[in-house]
mmCIF file of C-alpha atoms in Angstrom:
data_model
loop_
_atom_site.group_PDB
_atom_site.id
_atom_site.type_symbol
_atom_site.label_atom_id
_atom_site.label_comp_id
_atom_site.label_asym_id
_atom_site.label_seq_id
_atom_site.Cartn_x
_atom_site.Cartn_y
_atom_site.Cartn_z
ATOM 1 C CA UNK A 1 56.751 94.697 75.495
ATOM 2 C CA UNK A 2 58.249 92.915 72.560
ATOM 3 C CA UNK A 3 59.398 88.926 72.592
ATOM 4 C CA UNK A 4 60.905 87.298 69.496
ATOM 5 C CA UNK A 5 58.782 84.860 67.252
ATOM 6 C CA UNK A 6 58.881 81.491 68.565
ATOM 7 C CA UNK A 7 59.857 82.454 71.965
ATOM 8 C CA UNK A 8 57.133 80.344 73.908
ATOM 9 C CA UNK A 9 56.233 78.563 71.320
ATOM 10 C CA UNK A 10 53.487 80.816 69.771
ATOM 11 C CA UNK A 11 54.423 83.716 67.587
ATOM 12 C CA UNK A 12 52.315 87.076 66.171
ATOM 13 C CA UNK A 13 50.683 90.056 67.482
ATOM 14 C CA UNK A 14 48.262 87.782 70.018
ATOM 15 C CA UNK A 15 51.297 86.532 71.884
ATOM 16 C CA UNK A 16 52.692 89.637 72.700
ATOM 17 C CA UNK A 17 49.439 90.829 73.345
ATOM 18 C CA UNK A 18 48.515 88.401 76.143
ATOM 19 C CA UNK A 19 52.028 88.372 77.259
ATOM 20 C CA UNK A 20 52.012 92.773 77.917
ATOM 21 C CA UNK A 21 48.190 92.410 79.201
ATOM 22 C CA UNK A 22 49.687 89.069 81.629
ATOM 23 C CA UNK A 23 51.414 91.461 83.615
ATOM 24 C CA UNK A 24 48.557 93.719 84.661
ATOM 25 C CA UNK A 25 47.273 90.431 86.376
ATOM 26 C CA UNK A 26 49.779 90.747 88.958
ATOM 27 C CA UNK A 27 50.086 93.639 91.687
ATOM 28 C CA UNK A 28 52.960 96.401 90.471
ATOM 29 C CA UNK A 29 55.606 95.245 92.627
ATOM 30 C CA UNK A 30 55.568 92.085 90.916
ATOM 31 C CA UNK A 31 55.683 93.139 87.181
ATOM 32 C CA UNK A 32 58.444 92.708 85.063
ATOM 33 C CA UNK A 33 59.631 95.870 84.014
ATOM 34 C CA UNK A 34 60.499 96.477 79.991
ATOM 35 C CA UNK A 35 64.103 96.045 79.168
ATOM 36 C CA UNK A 36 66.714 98.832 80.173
ATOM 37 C CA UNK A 37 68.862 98.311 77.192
ATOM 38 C CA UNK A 38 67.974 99.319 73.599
ATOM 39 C CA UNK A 39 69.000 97.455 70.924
ATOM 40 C CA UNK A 40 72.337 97.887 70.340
ATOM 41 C CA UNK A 41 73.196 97.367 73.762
ATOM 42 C CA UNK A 42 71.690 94.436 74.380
ATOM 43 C CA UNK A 43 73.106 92.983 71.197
ATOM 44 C CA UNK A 44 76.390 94.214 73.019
ATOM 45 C CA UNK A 45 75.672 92.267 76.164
ATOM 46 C CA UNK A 46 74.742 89.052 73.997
ATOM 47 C CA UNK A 47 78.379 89.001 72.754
ATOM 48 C CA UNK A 48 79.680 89.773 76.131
ATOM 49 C CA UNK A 49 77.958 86.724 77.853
ATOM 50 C CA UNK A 50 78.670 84.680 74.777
ATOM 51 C CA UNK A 51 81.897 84.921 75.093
ATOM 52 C CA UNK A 52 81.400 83.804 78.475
ATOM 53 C CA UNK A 53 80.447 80.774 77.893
ATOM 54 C CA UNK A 54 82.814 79.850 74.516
ATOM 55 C CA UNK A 55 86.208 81.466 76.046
ATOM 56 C CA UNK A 56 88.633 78.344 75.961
ATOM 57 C CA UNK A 57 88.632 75.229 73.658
ATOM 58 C CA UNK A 58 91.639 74.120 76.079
ATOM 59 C CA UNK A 59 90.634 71.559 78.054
ATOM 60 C CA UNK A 60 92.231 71.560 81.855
ATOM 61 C CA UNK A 61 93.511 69.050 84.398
ATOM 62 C CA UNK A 62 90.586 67.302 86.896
ATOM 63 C CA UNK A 63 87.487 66.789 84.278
ATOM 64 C CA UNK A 64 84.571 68.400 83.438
ATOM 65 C CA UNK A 65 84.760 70.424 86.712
ATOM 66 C CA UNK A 66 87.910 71.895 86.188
ATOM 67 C CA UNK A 67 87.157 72.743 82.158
ATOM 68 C CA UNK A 68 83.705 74.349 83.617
ATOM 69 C CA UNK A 69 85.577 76.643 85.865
ATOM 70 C CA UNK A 70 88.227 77.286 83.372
ATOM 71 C CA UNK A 71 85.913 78.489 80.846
ATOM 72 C CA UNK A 72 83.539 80.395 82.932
ATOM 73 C CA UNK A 73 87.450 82.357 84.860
ATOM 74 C CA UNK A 74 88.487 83.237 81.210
ATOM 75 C CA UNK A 75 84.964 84.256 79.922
ATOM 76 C CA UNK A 76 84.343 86.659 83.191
ATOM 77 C CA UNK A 77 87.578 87.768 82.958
ATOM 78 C CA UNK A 78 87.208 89.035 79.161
ATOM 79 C CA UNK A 79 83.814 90.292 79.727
ATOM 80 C CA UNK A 80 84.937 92.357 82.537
ATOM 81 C CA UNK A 81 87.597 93.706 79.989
ATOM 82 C CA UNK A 82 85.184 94.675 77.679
ATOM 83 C CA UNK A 83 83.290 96.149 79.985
ATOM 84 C CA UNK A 84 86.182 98.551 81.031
ATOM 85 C CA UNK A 85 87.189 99.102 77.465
ATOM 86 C CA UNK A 86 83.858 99.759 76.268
ATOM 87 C CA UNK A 87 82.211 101.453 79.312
ATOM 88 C CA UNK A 88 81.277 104.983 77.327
ATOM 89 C CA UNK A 89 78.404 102.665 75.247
ATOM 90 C CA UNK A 90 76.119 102.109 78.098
ATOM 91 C CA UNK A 91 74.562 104.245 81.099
ATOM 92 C CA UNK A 92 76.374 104.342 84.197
ATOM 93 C CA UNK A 93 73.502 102.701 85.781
ATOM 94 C CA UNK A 94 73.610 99.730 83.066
ATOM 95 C CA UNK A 95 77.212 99.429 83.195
ATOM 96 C CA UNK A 96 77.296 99.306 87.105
ATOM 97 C CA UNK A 97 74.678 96.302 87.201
ATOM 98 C CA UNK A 98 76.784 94.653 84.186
ATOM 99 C CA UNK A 99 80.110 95.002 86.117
ATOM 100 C CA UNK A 100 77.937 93.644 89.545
ATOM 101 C CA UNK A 101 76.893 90.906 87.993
ATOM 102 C CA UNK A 102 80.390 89.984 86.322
ATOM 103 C CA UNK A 103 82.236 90.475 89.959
ATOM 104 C CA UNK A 104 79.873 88.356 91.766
ATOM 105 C CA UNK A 105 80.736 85.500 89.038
ATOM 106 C CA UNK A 106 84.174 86.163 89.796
ATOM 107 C CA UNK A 107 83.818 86.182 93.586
ATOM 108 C CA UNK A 108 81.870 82.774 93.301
ATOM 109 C CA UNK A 109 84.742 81.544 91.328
ATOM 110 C CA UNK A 110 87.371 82.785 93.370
ATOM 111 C CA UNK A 111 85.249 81.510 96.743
ATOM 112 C CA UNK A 112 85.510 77.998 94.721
ATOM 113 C CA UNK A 113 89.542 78.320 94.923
ATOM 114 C CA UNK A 114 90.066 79.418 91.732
ATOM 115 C CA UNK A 115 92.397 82.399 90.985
ATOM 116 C CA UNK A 116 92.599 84.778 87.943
ATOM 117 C CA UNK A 117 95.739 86.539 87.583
ATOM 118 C CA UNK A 118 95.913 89.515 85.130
ATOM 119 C CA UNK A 119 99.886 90.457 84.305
ATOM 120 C CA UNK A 120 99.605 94.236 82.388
ATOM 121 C CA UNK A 121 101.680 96.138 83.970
ATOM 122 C CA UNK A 122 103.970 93.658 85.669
ATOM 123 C CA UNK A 123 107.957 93.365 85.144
ATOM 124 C CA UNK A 124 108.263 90.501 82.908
ATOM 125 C CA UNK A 125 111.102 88.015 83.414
ATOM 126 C CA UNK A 126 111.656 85.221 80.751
ATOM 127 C CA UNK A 127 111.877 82.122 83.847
ATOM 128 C CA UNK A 128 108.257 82.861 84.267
ATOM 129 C CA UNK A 129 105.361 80.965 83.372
ATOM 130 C CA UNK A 130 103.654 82.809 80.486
ATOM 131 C CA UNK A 131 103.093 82.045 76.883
ATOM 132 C CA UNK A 132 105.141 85.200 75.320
ATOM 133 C CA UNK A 133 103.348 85.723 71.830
ATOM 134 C CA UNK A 134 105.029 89.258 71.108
ATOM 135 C CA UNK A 135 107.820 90.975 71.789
ATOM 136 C CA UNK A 136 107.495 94.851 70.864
ATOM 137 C CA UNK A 137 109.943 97.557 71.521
ATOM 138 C CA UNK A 138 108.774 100.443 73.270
ATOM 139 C CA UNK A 139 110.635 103.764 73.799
ATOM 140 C CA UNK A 140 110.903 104.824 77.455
ATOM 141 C CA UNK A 141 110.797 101.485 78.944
ATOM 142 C CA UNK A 142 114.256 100.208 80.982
ATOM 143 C CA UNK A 143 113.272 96.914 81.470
ATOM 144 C CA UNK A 144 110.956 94.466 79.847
ATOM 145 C CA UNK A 145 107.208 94.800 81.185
ATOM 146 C CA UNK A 146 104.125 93.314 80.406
ATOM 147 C CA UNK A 147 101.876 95.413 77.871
ATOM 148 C CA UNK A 148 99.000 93.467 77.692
ATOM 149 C CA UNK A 149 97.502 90.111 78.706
ATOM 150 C CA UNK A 150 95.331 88.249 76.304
ATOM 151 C CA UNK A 151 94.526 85.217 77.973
ATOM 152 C CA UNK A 152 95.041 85.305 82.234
ATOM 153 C CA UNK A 153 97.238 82.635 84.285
ATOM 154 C CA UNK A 154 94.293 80.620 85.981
ATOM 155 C CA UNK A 155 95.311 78.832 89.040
ATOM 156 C CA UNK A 156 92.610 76.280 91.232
ATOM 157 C CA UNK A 157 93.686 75.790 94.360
ATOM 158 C CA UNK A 158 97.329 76.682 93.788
ATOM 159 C CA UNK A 159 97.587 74.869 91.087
ATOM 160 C CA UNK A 160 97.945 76.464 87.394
ATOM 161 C CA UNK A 161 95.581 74.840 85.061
ATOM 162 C CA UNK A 162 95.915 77.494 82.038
ATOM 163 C CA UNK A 163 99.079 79.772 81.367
ATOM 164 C CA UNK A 164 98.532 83.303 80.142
ATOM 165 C CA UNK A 165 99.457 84.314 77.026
ATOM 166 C CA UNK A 166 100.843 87.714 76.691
ATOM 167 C CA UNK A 167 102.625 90.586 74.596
ATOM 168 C CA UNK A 168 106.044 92.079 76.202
ATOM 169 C CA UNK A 169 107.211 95.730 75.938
ATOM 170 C CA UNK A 170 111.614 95.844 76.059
ATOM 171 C CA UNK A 171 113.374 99.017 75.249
ATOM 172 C CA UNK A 172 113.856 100.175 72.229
ATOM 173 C CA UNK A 173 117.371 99.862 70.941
ATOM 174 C CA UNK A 174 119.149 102.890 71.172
ATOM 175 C CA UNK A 175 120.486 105.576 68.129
ATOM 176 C CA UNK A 176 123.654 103.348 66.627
ATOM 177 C CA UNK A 177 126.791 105.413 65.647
ATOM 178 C CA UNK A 178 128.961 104.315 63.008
ATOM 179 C CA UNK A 179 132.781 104.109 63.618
#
């Protein structure tokens, strides 16, 4: 078992020493088991929950509270993201416990009456409450949709405290003929 310098406050060999032959004090069932990520992945997972707890500068209606629960909606949410964009990285046994622990957050959060609403996929009209930062034309499409969200609409208790910024698909303009 391996522990950073400085970690209790003792660093070297003899403090990871006592700290492996610590756990043979205690019966099996009670040990702490070695870490199930290697190196990379736990770096991986580092910058996942730190972006938990820095997602939004913005501060939101109600106090500390509110700000809490608005940071901790949009860092859950973008973890989660990750998690489905990145899933190949990690085992499916890491990646389950990972997206467990990030839905329970999320449950909590939505338990506390707060509500994270995604909007890929979803026909976009321009009287609705989003922050458009792109428009891109897209061949195929016959109305204007949603392409991707990259902040979500966060409501508590019916209320919106942060509006989601997105990017919007419209068709593409058609072949022009010349008269």
């Amino acid at each position: 078992m391996s522990f950073p310098a400085g970690r209790s406050g003792r660093s070297g060999r003899g403090s990871r020493v006592r700290a492996a032959l610590g756990q043979l004090r205690h019966p099996p069932e009670f040990r702490v088991p070695p870490p199930f990520l290697d190196t990379g992945q736990a770096a991986w997972v580092t910058d996942v929950l730190a972006d938990v707890g820095t997602a939004t500068e913005e501060p939101a209606p109600g106090g500390a509270d509110a700000g809490t629960l608005l940071a901790a909606a949009t860092g859950i949410w973008r973890a989660q993201r990750k998690l489905n964009q990145r899933a190949g990285e990690l085992s499916a046994a890491d990646l389950r416990q990972v997206r467990r622990y990030v839905q329970a957050g999320r449950q909590a959060l939505a338990d506390g009456g707060l509500e994270i609403q995604e909007h890929d996929g979803a026909p976009f009209d321009p009287g609705q409450s989003l922050e458009v930062l792109a428009f891109q034309d897209e061949p195929g499409l016959t109305h204007e949709v949603v392409l991707e969200t990259l902040r979500p609409s966060v409501y508590y208790r019916g209320e919106r405290i942060q509006m989601g910024q997105v990017v919007v698909g419209r068709p593409a303009p058609g072949p022009t003929h010349g008269m």
